[in-house]
Amino acid sequence: MFQRFRENRGLQGFLLILPTLIVMIALLVIPLIMTVITSFGQRNADGGVIYTFTLENYWRLAGFTPEGWDDLYLRILLRSLWLALQTTIIVILMAFPLAYFIARAPERRRNFYLFLVLIPLWTNFVIRIYAWVMILRGQGVLNSTLGMFAGMLNLPFQPFDFYPSQGAVLIGMVYEFLPFMILPIYTSLEKIEPNLYEAAADLYANPVRTFFRVTVPLSMPGVVAGTILTFVPVIGTFVVSDILGGRQVILVGNLVQNQFLSARNPPFGSAASIILLLFTLALTLYYTRRFGLGEEIAAG
Amino acid sequence: MAELAVELRNVWKRFPGPGGEVVTAVRDVSLKIADGEFFALLGPSGCGKTTSLRMIAGFELPTEGEVFIHGRPMGKTPAFQRPVNTVFQSYALFPHMTIGENVAFGLQMKKVDKGEIQRRVGEALEMVRLAGYEKRKPKQLSGGQQQRIALARALVNRPEVLLLDEPLGALDLKLRKEMQLELKKLQREVGITFVFVTHDQEEALTMSDRIAVMDAGVTLQVGNASEIYEHPNCRFVADFIGDTNFMDGTVAEVDGSKARVVLTGGMALWAHIPKAVIVTPGQAVTITVRPEKMHLRPSADEINQLTGRVTDIVYIGTDTHYGLVLNGGQAIRVREQNYSPESRLLAREGEEVIVRFSVDAARVLTE
């Protein structure tokens, strides 16, 4: 009996993935199926769901409401995409130099720097975002500091209201997702064999050309991984926009949240979340097909 | 000597060590490498040979001294502006580029025009017998093929000097032997100066016109293969190149380039004094004699005759190796060639024998 178990590689493998499989089916597959079913339903008067088959929720998202054309939801979707795109690009531009610096630091110091990158993650996410409210609001740290310097230099200073706004949401997103870009880029930079930089120099490439011909292409697996780790959560998040955007910045995540909690329209919320899911999936698939997951380089 | 391709003049390299101390990797090395020469830097790991090569390439700058390439002082010239190319031990092929792109890289950086690049890349790949591999990625090639691509990528630029850092180190023995001869042949064809770093003495002897033997950051001896093997100037070189015997003794008498040395245990012999070595009577010295230059077959007309007892006999086909303990306790090995069936019967274990060798075969060393 035990002998047979030892020889049965398939059974061993199945037992190894079993706990995860149970969790995934119970908490991902079944809820997902329920969401799909709900999205084709209708709401009843007191916020319950009538299970039927209608495309009404999807038509409404696309702008065709019973009351006529309304592009409110399309604009929310576009705004979410635009914000996710901005966040990702800014995060890449900020993370790359830092990851490069860490990867080229003496080996003993690298872990310390990575530790510093990870420190903010020890504080609760919501608290960190609230901290930005304290910094950005009218009488916040930013304005009072600037005001103090202006006073010292005898310059006129008008405190500006940066919170709540879409800009504040962007700052919050960049702050939140920076570590998730730094780590994968660092990992691929760190894997580049130092000899390759020397080989490029040996073949007459100056440091700038070495950077663009060797360093950047070889760090692409990290950039791709970091982009997925940033873009996908940003497009679906609602906490950052909720806290830093006040009620002004509505993203797809906020829409879904509102439909379930305030508007009490689970079928419409489900449809919105399914659309978000399909959108994210399509973009991720396109992106990884286009740029690869980097396995070709990583695994050779 | 023809024009110098590379010269190192009193070059030092010091590094900060891990504990804050100063590590001297290269101390006061001076080398003159002639144009078109196949020159080897030979020594054990950590002897400073790779650091010396890296200072020629420009990956490291000397702490003191100067590197010249074709007479031009290199100063702080960065690697990408030096007229040399390197073949790395790990090959360092760019994994994200095809073979064609790898080989074309240097020419692209030099802004050679496209048609010329294509022609020269084709030629270079043909030279290393890998024509038609342009579109493949480095990982799709075997180690030996990658090694040849690394060679093509460097030689396609027609460097003034080609630097090779243990280029055959990662290959298996058979392939290494083939590549040794191929590299030697290639160097003759292209006529470019090769500076070659290796820890393998046989490889250095096989391939090089001249060899610099290094240890602890110092060049101990520079010369061609037979000079280094036949006329080692110190104990380290004699020991590192080939097999040899060492016997301790004291100088009793000096007669021109010969010295009479009394061994520990009382037996005496005559030995040659190398040019670089100065000895005076009473000085403690080491005598070195290669095992194949010692003989057990009796002959009356040799001055050096030592008695000893056979401790072990190893038959290895072409030769028989005899282990002996001399009267006085020093252990030596004698290698006799098996050119006739009787060769095997020169001595038996435990038997007392006479070992003879010429005065020129024995060399006096002081360090």
XYZ file of C-alpha atoms in Angstrom:
667
model
C 0.000 0.000 0.000
C 2.698 2.464 1.086
C 4.989 1.050 -1.583
C 2.351 1.774 -4.220
C 1.977 5.310 -2.929
C 5.706 5.880 -3.198
C 5.729 4.793 -6.812
C 2.634 6.748 -7.778
C 4.018 10.108 -8.849
C 0.629 11.285 -10.101
C -1.069 10.660 -6.754
C 1.753 12.412 -4.891
C 1.404 15.443 -7.132
C -2.349 15.505 -6.667
C -2.007 15.388 -2.877
C 0.485 18.248 -2.994
C -1.865 20.564 -4.871
C -5.015 19.383 -3.097
C -5.177 22.048 -0.330
C -4.692 24.858 -2.831
C -7.167 23.236 -5.188
C -9.869 23.137 -2.507
C -9.314 26.787 -1.599
C -9.264 27.880 -5.241
C -12.485 26.035 -6.073
C -14.315 27.219 -2.973
C -13.134 30.817 -2.995
C -12.445 31.560 -6.644
C -14.148 29.249 -9.117
C -17.540 28.978 -7.391
C -17.832 32.721 -6.592
C -16.777 33.521 -10.148
C -19.493 31.294 -11.583
C -21.999 32.888 -9.180
C -20.898 36.355 -10.297
C -21.360 35.435 -13.954
C -24.856 34.077 -13.235
C -25.766 37.149 -11.154
C -24.572 39.507 -13.887
C -27.306 38.178 -16.167
C -29.948 38.692 -13.468
C -32.137 41.564 -12.343
C -32.428 43.326 -9.009
C -35.655 43.260 -7.073
C -37.045 46.151 -5.063
C -35.209 45.380 -1.817
C -31.763 44.692 -3.262
C -32.134 40.972 -3.867
C -31.398 39.172 -7.104
C -33.928 37.771 -9.548
C -32.165 35.030 -11.453
C -33.122 35.325 -15.091
C -31.256 35.884 -18.330
C -30.971 39.448 -19.512
C -28.142 41.463 -21.117
C -29.584 44.657 -19.695
C -26.694 45.195 -17.236
C -24.103 44.891 -19.977
C -26.035 47.231 -22.311
C -26.211 49.762 -19.526
C -22.435 49.593 -18.987
C -21.937 50.176 -22.719
C -24.085 53.321 -22.487
C -27.494 52.097 -23.594
C -29.722 52.767 -20.593
C -33.520 52.579 -20.547
C -33.429 56.374 -20.204
C -31.311 56.808 -23.352
C -27.555 57.206 -24.136
C -25.297 57.757 -21.144
C -21.506 57.266 -21.368
C -20.979 57.592 -17.590
C -19.753 54.005 -17.211
C -17.578 54.094 -20.297
C -15.893 57.181 -18.909
C -15.308 55.398 -15.596
C -13.695 52.502 -17.434
C -11.514 54.807 -19.533
C -10.536 56.837 -16.463
C -9.481 53.615 -14.691
C -7.439 52.513 -17.697
C -5.795 55.919 -18.033
C -4.924 56.074 -14.349
C -3.538 52.527 -14.391
C -1.445 53.374 -17.444
C -0.105 56.589 -15.872
C 0.665 54.812 -12.615
C 2.491 51.986 -14.377
C 4.626 54.286 -16.506
C 5.589 56.544 -13.590
C 6.330 53.519 -11.415
C 8.578 51.983 -14.095
C 10.470 55.262 -14.505
C 10.958 55.558 -10.747
C 11.650 51.913 -9.997
C 14.216 51.264 -12.720
C 16.987 53.603 -11.505
C 16.474 52.469 -7.931
C 16.521 48.772 -8.839
C 19.607 49.424 -10.969
C 21.313 51.151 -8.066
C 20.535 48.281 -5.690
C 21.574 45.598 -8.177
C 24.953 47.261 -8.710
C 25.586 47.970 -5.023
C 28.085 45.765 -3.140
C 26.484 42.422 -2.386
C 26.506 42.976 1.389
C 24.449 46.137 1.102
C 21.822 44.900 -1.348
C 19.719 43.094 1.255
C 19.718 46.177 3.446
C 18.452 48.343 0.583
C 15.754 45.796 -0.279
C 14.761 45.782 3.362
C 14.312 49.569 3.175
C 12.138 49.159 0.073
C 9.903 46.728 1.943
C 9.573 48.652 5.219
C 6.444 50.615 4.176
C 4.645 47.331 3.517
C 4.800 46.596 7.250
C 2.274 49.330 7.877
C -1.354 48.743 7.040
C -2.285 49.736 3.515
C -5.218 51.958 4.575
C -3.096 53.763 7.175
C -0.417 54.472 4.578
C -2.977 55.976 2.217
C -4.495 58.055 5.037
C -1.009 59.351 5.761
C -1.058 60.830 2.264
C -4.245 62.692 3.154
C -2.337 64.290 6.026
C 0.435 65.284 3.656
C -1.617 66.531 0.721
C -4.652 68.264 2.235
C -5.023 72.053 2.439
C -3.492 72.435 5.922
C -1.334 69.355 5.463
C 2.374 68.701 5.850
C 3.183 69.644 2.257
C 1.464 73.041 2.368
C 2.752 73.983 5.810
C 6.328 73.050 4.863
C 6.166 75.006 1.632
C 4.553 77.885 3.512
C 7.343 77.859 6.065
C 10.050 78.040 3.373
C 8.117 80.752 1.554
C 7.887 82.708 4.797
C 11.624 82.396 5.381
C 12.300 83.702 1.873
C 9.580 86.380 2.124
C 7.737 84.957 -0.874
C 3.976 85.128 -1.250
C 2.456 81.684 -0.725
C -1.021 80.477 -1.523
C -1.708 77.029 -0.016
C -3.004 74.801 -2.807
C -5.644 72.191 -2.430
C -4.260 68.973 -3.749
C -6.644 66.757 -1.884
C -9.039 65.336 -2.899
C -8.178 65.049 -6.589
C -7.255 62.600 -9.313
C -3.628 63.762 -8.922
C -3.704 62.734 -5.276
C -5.040 59.325 -6.317
C -2.182 58.990 -8.797
C 0.393 59.840 -6.114
C -1.171 57.287 -3.786
C -1.138 54.588 -6.465
C 2.484 55.267 -7.420
C 3.512 55.167 -3.785
C 1.575 52.001 -3.142
C 2.848 49.996 -6.108
C 6.464 51.161 -6.333
C 7.859 48.198 -4.328
C 6.052 45.737 -6.601
C 7.947 47.148 -9.571
C 11.312 47.542 -7.827
C 11.523 43.910 -6.715
C 11.008 42.140 -10.076
C 13.200 44.632 -11.956
C 15.882 44.224 -9.307
C 15.649 40.445 -9.658
C 16.237 40.492 -13.398
C 18.981 43.109 -13.188
C 20.715 41.146 -10.481
C 20.672 38.036 -12.672
C 22.596 39.745 -15.483
C 26.091 38.302 -15.548
C 28.590 41.144 -14.835
C 30.741 39.787 -17.648
C 28.102 40.959 -20.117
C 28.684 44.588 -19.183
C 32.396 44.023 -19.627
C 31.819 42.264 -22.945
C 29.817 45.270 -24.183
C 32.563 47.665 -23.066
C 35.128 45.398 -24.670
C 33.160 45.653 -27.933
C 33.383 49.474 -27.888
C 29.972 50.225 -26.344
C 30.130 53.249 -24.052
C 28.137 53.089 -20.780
C 25.025 54.671 -22.328
C 24.904 52.247 -25.253
C 25.653 49.342 -22.910
C 22.635 50.400 -20.875
C 20.248 50.475 -23.831
C 21.652 47.479 -25.733
C 22.330 45.123 -22.811
C 20.864 46.262 -19.499
C 17.408 47.316 -20.687
C 16.669 44.290 -22.918
C 17.851 41.879 -20.233
C 15.709 43.563 -17.571
C 12.524 43.222 -19.629
C 11.306 40.086 -17.796
C 11.296 42.132 -14.581
C 9.552 45.085 -16.229
C 6.863 42.770 -17.637
C 6.312 41.072 -14.283
C 6.250 44.426 -12.476
C 3.789 45.858 -14.991
C 1.382 42.996 -14.394
C 1.813 43.367 -10.630
C 1.023 47.093 -10.909
C -1.426 47.561 -13.763
C -3.828 44.775 -12.818
C -4.361 45.760 -9.151
C -4.445 49.498 -9.946
C -7.228 49.072 -12.481
C -9.387 47.254 -9.944
C -8.554 49.051 -6.710
C -11.096 51.248 -4.925
C -9.512 52.078 -1.569
C -6.927 54.566 -2.869
C -9.427 56.449 -5.033
C -11.975 56.331 -2.214
C -9.628 57.894 0.326
C -7.527 60.258 -1.807
C -10.133 61.110 -4.442
C -12.951 61.928 -2.061
C -16.132 61.206 -3.994
C -14.784 62.906 -7.091
C -12.715 60.110 -8.573
C -14.866 57.121 -9.411
C -12.984 54.132 -10.839
C -14.326 50.743 -11.931
C -13.460 49.392 -8.490
C -15.548 52.095 -6.823
C -18.406 51.411 -9.234
C -18.471 47.721 -8.318
C -18.208 48.510 -4.614
C -21.043 51.089 -4.813
C -23.362 48.759 -6.666
C -22.994 46.055 -4.032
C -22.921 48.221 -0.893
C -24.803 51.490 -1.582
C -26.891 51.115 -4.721
C -27.856 47.565 -3.772
C -27.742 46.385 -7.340
C -25.654 43.174 -7.270
C -26.480 42.186 -10.888
C -25.105 45.456 -12.257
C -22.089 45.291 -9.928
C -21.445 41.726 -11.105
C -21.610 42.771 -14.751
C -19.154 45.608 -14.073
C -16.739 43.264 -12.318
C -16.970 40.700 -15.133
C -16.196 43.416 -17.689
C -13.247 44.549 -15.556
C -12.035 40.959 -15.335
C -12.290 40.376 -19.093
C -10.576 43.669 -19.809
C -7.676 42.944 -17.488
C -7.346 39.421 -18.825
C -7.288 40.604 -22.436
C -4.706 43.304 -21.743
C -2.486 40.952 -19.739
C -2.643 38.283 -22.429
C -1.866 40.787 -25.153
C 0.996 42.261 -23.130
C 2.630 38.952 -22.286
C 2.234 37.718 -25.872
C 3.772 40.913 -27.154
C 6.693 41.217 -24.734
C 6.901 37.675 -23.398
C 7.063 36.671 -19.778
C 10.793 36.614 -20.202
C 11.078 32.846 -19.893
C 13.049 32.710 -23.078
C 15.789 34.780 -21.511
C 15.443 33.579 -17.944
C 15.299 29.853 -18.697
C 17.261 30.023 -21.938
C 62.573 41.740 -30.818
C 59.934 43.004 -33.218
C 57.659 45.899 -32.366
C 55.959 45.558 -28.994
C 52.216 44.887 -29.061
C 51.807 45.122 -25.302
C 54.080 46.339 -22.587
C 53.470 46.369 -18.850
C 55.927 48.652 -17.080
C 56.241 48.237 -13.291
C 52.531 47.581 -12.930
C 50.957 47.203 -9.489
C 47.355 46.471 -8.612
C 46.011 46.757 -5.091
C 42.413 46.055 -4.114
C 40.588 46.836 -0.902
C 40.058 43.457 0.767
C 36.816 42.311 2.399
C 38.068 43.184 5.882
C 39.324 46.636 4.896
C 42.899 45.413 4.368
C 44.807 45.983 1.124
C 45.225 42.995 -1.175
C 48.055 43.254 -3.677
C 47.024 41.235 -6.736
C 49.878 42.293 -9.009
C 53.261 43.511 -7.764
C 55.712 45.299 -9.987
C 55.058 43.280 -13.124
C 56.967 44.245 -16.256
C 56.283 42.365 -19.484
C 57.119 42.916 -23.130
C 54.910 41.089 -25.610
C 56.017 41.228 -29.239
C 53.699 41.897 -32.151
C 52.218 38.667 -33.505
C 53.257 36.635 -30.482
C 51.168 33.966 -28.755
C 51.894 34.828 -25.154
C 50.657 32.933 -22.104
C 50.248 34.157 -18.544
C 50.516 30.961 -16.525
C 50.017 30.439 -12.820
C 47.758 29.022 -10.115
C 44.503 30.774 -9.270
C 45.036 34.037 -7.437
C 48.490 34.583 -8.927
C 47.516 37.839 -10.621
C 47.383 36.600 -14.212
C 43.726 37.471 -14.790
C 44.130 40.864 -13.109
C 47.073 41.559 -15.418
C 44.934 40.649 -18.441
C 42.058 42.810 -17.183
C 44.426 45.769 -16.883
C 45.403 45.344 -20.545
C 41.693 45.184 -21.464
C 40.908 48.243 -19.359
C 38.475 46.527 -16.962
C 40.890 47.399 -14.169
C 43.301 50.302 -13.979
C 46.789 49.820 -12.510
C 47.352 51.324 -9.072
C 50.885 52.121 -10.210
C 52.782 51.679 -13.462
C 51.662 51.881 -17.045
C 50.211 49.636 -19.739
C 51.242 50.334 -23.328
C 49.514 49.009 -26.440
C 51.649 49.375 -29.525
C 53.683 51.976 -27.694
C 50.712 54.141 -26.681
C 50.318 54.600 -22.917
C 46.781 53.563 -21.953
C 46.538 55.639 -18.765
C 42.913 55.738 -17.701
C 41.550 54.923 -21.180
C 38.280 53.033 -20.578
C 37.824 49.547 -21.997
C 35.467 50.674 -24.766
C 38.145 52.914 -26.253
C 40.961 50.347 -26.263
C 41.996 48.592 -29.504
C 41.802 45.156 -27.896
C 39.112 42.504 -27.618
C 38.562 39.814 -25.042
C 37.387 36.218 -25.109
C 35.864 35.595 -21.685
C 36.082 32.360 -19.746
C 32.272 32.261 -19.526
C 32.107 33.478 -23.189
C 29.742 36.305 -22.071
C 27.635 36.041 -25.227
C 24.590 38.339 -25.104
C 21.706 35.930 -24.401
C 19.049 38.219 -25.908
C 20.814 38.534 -29.251
C 21.250 36.054 -32.059
C 24.686 34.772 -32.994
C 24.743 37.197 -35.932
C 23.863 40.149 -33.669
C 26.481 39.075 -31.143
C 29.238 38.947 -33.733
C 28.086 42.219 -35.349
C 27.933 44.112 -32.019
C 31.465 45.506 -32.007
C 31.288 46.594 -35.650
C 27.919 48.287 -35.038
C 29.375 50.196 -32.106
C 32.226 51.314 -34.365
C 29.617 52.448 -36.928
C 30.948 50.266 -39.728
C 28.463 50.337 -42.615
C 25.827 47.625 -42.877
C 27.114 45.828 -45.986
C 30.608 45.606 -44.566
C 29.277 44.332 -41.222
C 27.331 41.581 -42.953
C 30.340 40.552 -45.012
C 32.729 40.515 -42.054
C 30.297 38.678 -39.761
C 29.919 36.025 -42.479
C 33.688 35.717 -42.791
C 34.199 35.516 -39.041
C 31.627 32.752 -38.675
C 33.225 30.890 -41.561
C 36.603 31.239 -39.879
C 35.311 29.447 -36.772
C 33.413 26.951 -38.988
C 29.949 28.068 -37.831
C 28.684 29.701 -41.030
C 24.902 29.645 -41.194
C 24.380 29.942 -37.427
C 23.524 33.688 -37.604
C 19.868 33.285 -36.625
C 20.368 31.037 -33.597
C 20.488 32.129 -29.987
C 23.600 31.427 -27.871
C 21.718 28.960 -25.645
C 20.979 26.761 -28.662
C 24.699 26.130 -29.160
C 26.998 23.689 -27.382
C 29.791 24.942 -25.122
C 32.416 24.419 -27.808
C 30.335 26.270 -30.375
C 29.707 29.158 -27.957
C 33.422 29.316 -27.364
C 34.052 29.679 -31.101
C 31.358 32.374 -31.370
C 33.066 34.298 -28.566
C 36.271 34.035 -30.585
C 34.540 35.199 -33.786
C 32.866 38.091 -31.951
C 36.274 39.311 -30.786
C 38.312 38.648 -33.949
C 35.745 40.183 -36.324
C 36.858 43.596 -35.017
C 40.475 42.901 -36.045
C 41.833 43.996 -32.654
C 45.460 44.961 -32.204
C 45.643 42.411 -29.408
C 43.307 39.539 -28.551
C 43.005 38.773 -24.839
C 41.849 35.309 -23.823
C 40.891 34.578 -20.217
C 41.024 30.803 -19.740
C 38.906 30.420 -22.883
C 39.105 26.628 -22.877
C 38.515 26.180 -19.150
C 34.874 25.148 -19.479
C 35.394 22.567 -22.223
C 35.895 18.850 -21.694
C 39.369 17.444 -22.114
C 39.044 16.114 -25.663
C 37.464 19.305 -27.006
C 40.047 21.349 -25.148
C 42.897 19.515 -26.879
C 41.276 20.091 -30.266
C 40.664 23.774 -29.551
C 44.263 24.248 -28.387
C 45.565 23.252 -31.786
C 42.788 25.124 -33.582
C 43.491 28.340 -31.653
C 47.191 28.047 -32.376
C 46.488 27.561 -36.087
C 44.020 30.455 -36.121
C 46.529 32.748 -34.459
C 49.107 31.931 -37.162
C 46.546 32.687 -39.868
C 45.289 36.042 -38.556
C 48.699 37.128 -37.232
C 47.120 38.979 -34.285
C 48.929 39.077 -30.945
C 47.225 36.694 -28.504
C 47.619 37.109 -24.768
C 46.326 34.000 -23.111
C 45.633 33.362 -19.430
C 45.708 29.780 -18.179
C 46.418 27.744 -15.065
C 47.053 24.636 -17.172
C 50.799 24.287 -17.715
C 50.353 21.724 -20.480
C 48.044 24.104 -22.360
C 50.572 26.912 -22.021
C 53.424 24.684 -23.241
C 51.361 23.397 -26.203
C 50.182 26.737 -27.519
C 52.461 29.584 -26.594
C 55.463 31.170 -28.209
C 56.422 32.488 -24.811
C 55.141 31.986 -21.268
C 55.244 34.188 -18.192
C 54.958 32.096 -15.033
C 53.290 34.050 -12.238
C 52.808 33.431 -8.549
C 51.567 35.712 -5.766
C 51.338 38.703 -8.100
C 54.916 38.407 -9.394
C 56.267 37.203 -12.742
C 58.830 34.582 -11.810
C 60.141 33.652 -15.237
C 59.444 34.558 -18.856
C 60.596 32.351 -21.688
C 59.591 29.855 -24.338
C 58.304 26.415 -23.435
C 61.653 24.622 -23.401
C 63.393 27.411 -21.476
C 60.746 27.276 -18.798
C 60.807 23.492 -18.617
C 64.532 22.889 -18.984
C 65.877 25.942 -17.223
C 63.532 26.875 -14.369
C 65.014 29.728 -12.351
C 63.251 28.986 -9.092
C 61.642 26.214 -7.136
C 58.072 27.365 -7.917
C 58.577 27.289 -11.696
C 60.323 23.900 -11.578
C 57.501 22.505 -9.490
C 54.603 24.100 -11.396
C 55.771 23.038 -14.867
C 55.890 19.251 -15.191
C 57.101 16.804 -12.538
C 60.400 17.194 -10.784
C 62.503 16.056 -7.819
C 63.849 18.348 -5.155
C 66.831 17.523 -2.937
C 68.113 19.742 -0.149
C 71.801 20.330 0.340
C 74.640 22.760 1.002
C 77.030 24.260 -1.522
C 80.572 22.912 -0.965
C 82.391 24.362 -3.953
C 81.608 26.696 -6.879
C 83.384 26.215 -10.213
C 82.147 28.670 -12.837
C 78.567 27.674 -13.694
C 78.773 24.449 -11.680
C 78.554 23.806 -7.990
C 79.377 20.811 -5.849
C 76.555 20.287 -3.409
C 76.555 18.000 -0.373
C 73.100 16.597 0.176
C 71.490 16.121 3.547
C 72.761 12.636 4.419
C 76.259 13.174 3.076
C 76.215 12.227 -0.644
C 77.561 14.853 -3.029
C 76.703 15.850 -6.582
C 77.593 18.437 -9.184
C 74.852 20.709 -10.508
C 74.459 23.531 -12.991
C 73.917 27.067 -11.637
C 71.294 28.975 -13.678
C 72.225 32.481 -14.818
C 69.768 34.184 -12.507
C 71.075 32.343 -9.447
C 74.113 33.348 -7.393
C 75.507 30.951 -4.743
C 78.465 30.877 -2.414
C 79.994 27.899 -0.553
C 78.165 27.082 2.655
C 74.787 28.242 1.310
C 71.731 26.011 1.715
C 70.218 25.234 -1.705
C 67.685 23.018 -3.428
C 68.686 20.757 -6.289
C 66.065 19.943 -8.917
C 66.288 17.075 -11.391
C 63.449 16.030 -13.717
C 62.541 12.353 -13.184
C 63.058 11.470 -16.866
C 66.628 12.804 -16.723
C 67.572 10.299 -13.993
C 68.576 6.773 -14.889
C 68.899 3.437 -13.153
C 70.858 1.821 -15.977
C 74.534 1.789 -14.898
C 77.061 3.857 -16.789
C 80.619 4.620 -15.657
C 81.090 8.019 -17.255
C 78.554 10.012 -15.195
C 79.827 12.087 -12.301
C 76.568 12.165 -10.360
C 75.851 8.743 -8.884
C 73.611 8.460 -5.832
C 72.630 5.309 -3.982
C 69.148 4.597 -2.799
C 66.565 1.894 -2.223
C 63.542 1.218 -4.446
C 60.283 1.710 -2.514
C 57.711 1.309 -5.263
C 57.436 0.574 -8.973
C 54.565 1.833 -11.129
C 54.282 0.563 -14.676
C 52.289 2.940 -16.912
C 52.964 1.575 -20.398
C 55.318 4.025 -22.044
C 57.279 4.484 -18.827
C 57.990 2.820 -15.538
C 58.137 5.061 -12.485
C 60.453 4.086 -9.651
C 60.066 5.588 -6.206
C 63.355 5.719 -4.317
C 64.640 6.735 -0.940
C 68.217 7.967 -1.169
C 70.757 7.112 1.495
C 70.153 10.037 3.778
C 66.386 9.822 3.557
C 65.336 12.062 0.635
C 62.592 10.635 -1.581
C 62.839 10.952 -5.366
C 61.135 9.524 -8.433
C 62.869 8.182 -11.525
C 61.114 7.701 -14.849
C 62.558 5.116 -17.246
C 61.228 4.747 -20.768
C 60.129 1.253 -21.724
C 61.834 1.011 -25.098
C 62.715 -2.667 -24.629
C 61.166 -5.561 -22.685
C 64.090 -5.566 -20.228
C 63.324 -1.973 -19.176
C 60.795 -3.286 -16.740
C 63.397 -5.349 -14.966
C 65.832 -2.588 -14.000
C 65.175 -2.960 -10.299
C 62.955 -4.715 -7.814
C 61.206 -3.283 -4.805
C 63.535 -3.094 -1.819
C 66.627 -3.419 -3.964
C 69.563 -1.029 -3.555
C 70.312 0.841 -6.791
C 72.492 3.598 -8.198
C 70.787 6.623 -9.749
C 72.807 8.620 -12.220
C 72.219 11.895 -14.015
C 74.258 14.509 -15.856
C 75.549 17.710 -14.315
C 73.332 19.742 -16.681
C 70.219 17.817 -15.618
C 70.708 18.945 -12.025
C 70.037 22.601 -11.287
C 70.810 24.667 -8.220
C 67.911 26.763 -6.968
C 67.962 29.169 -4.064
C 64.244 29.945 -3.705
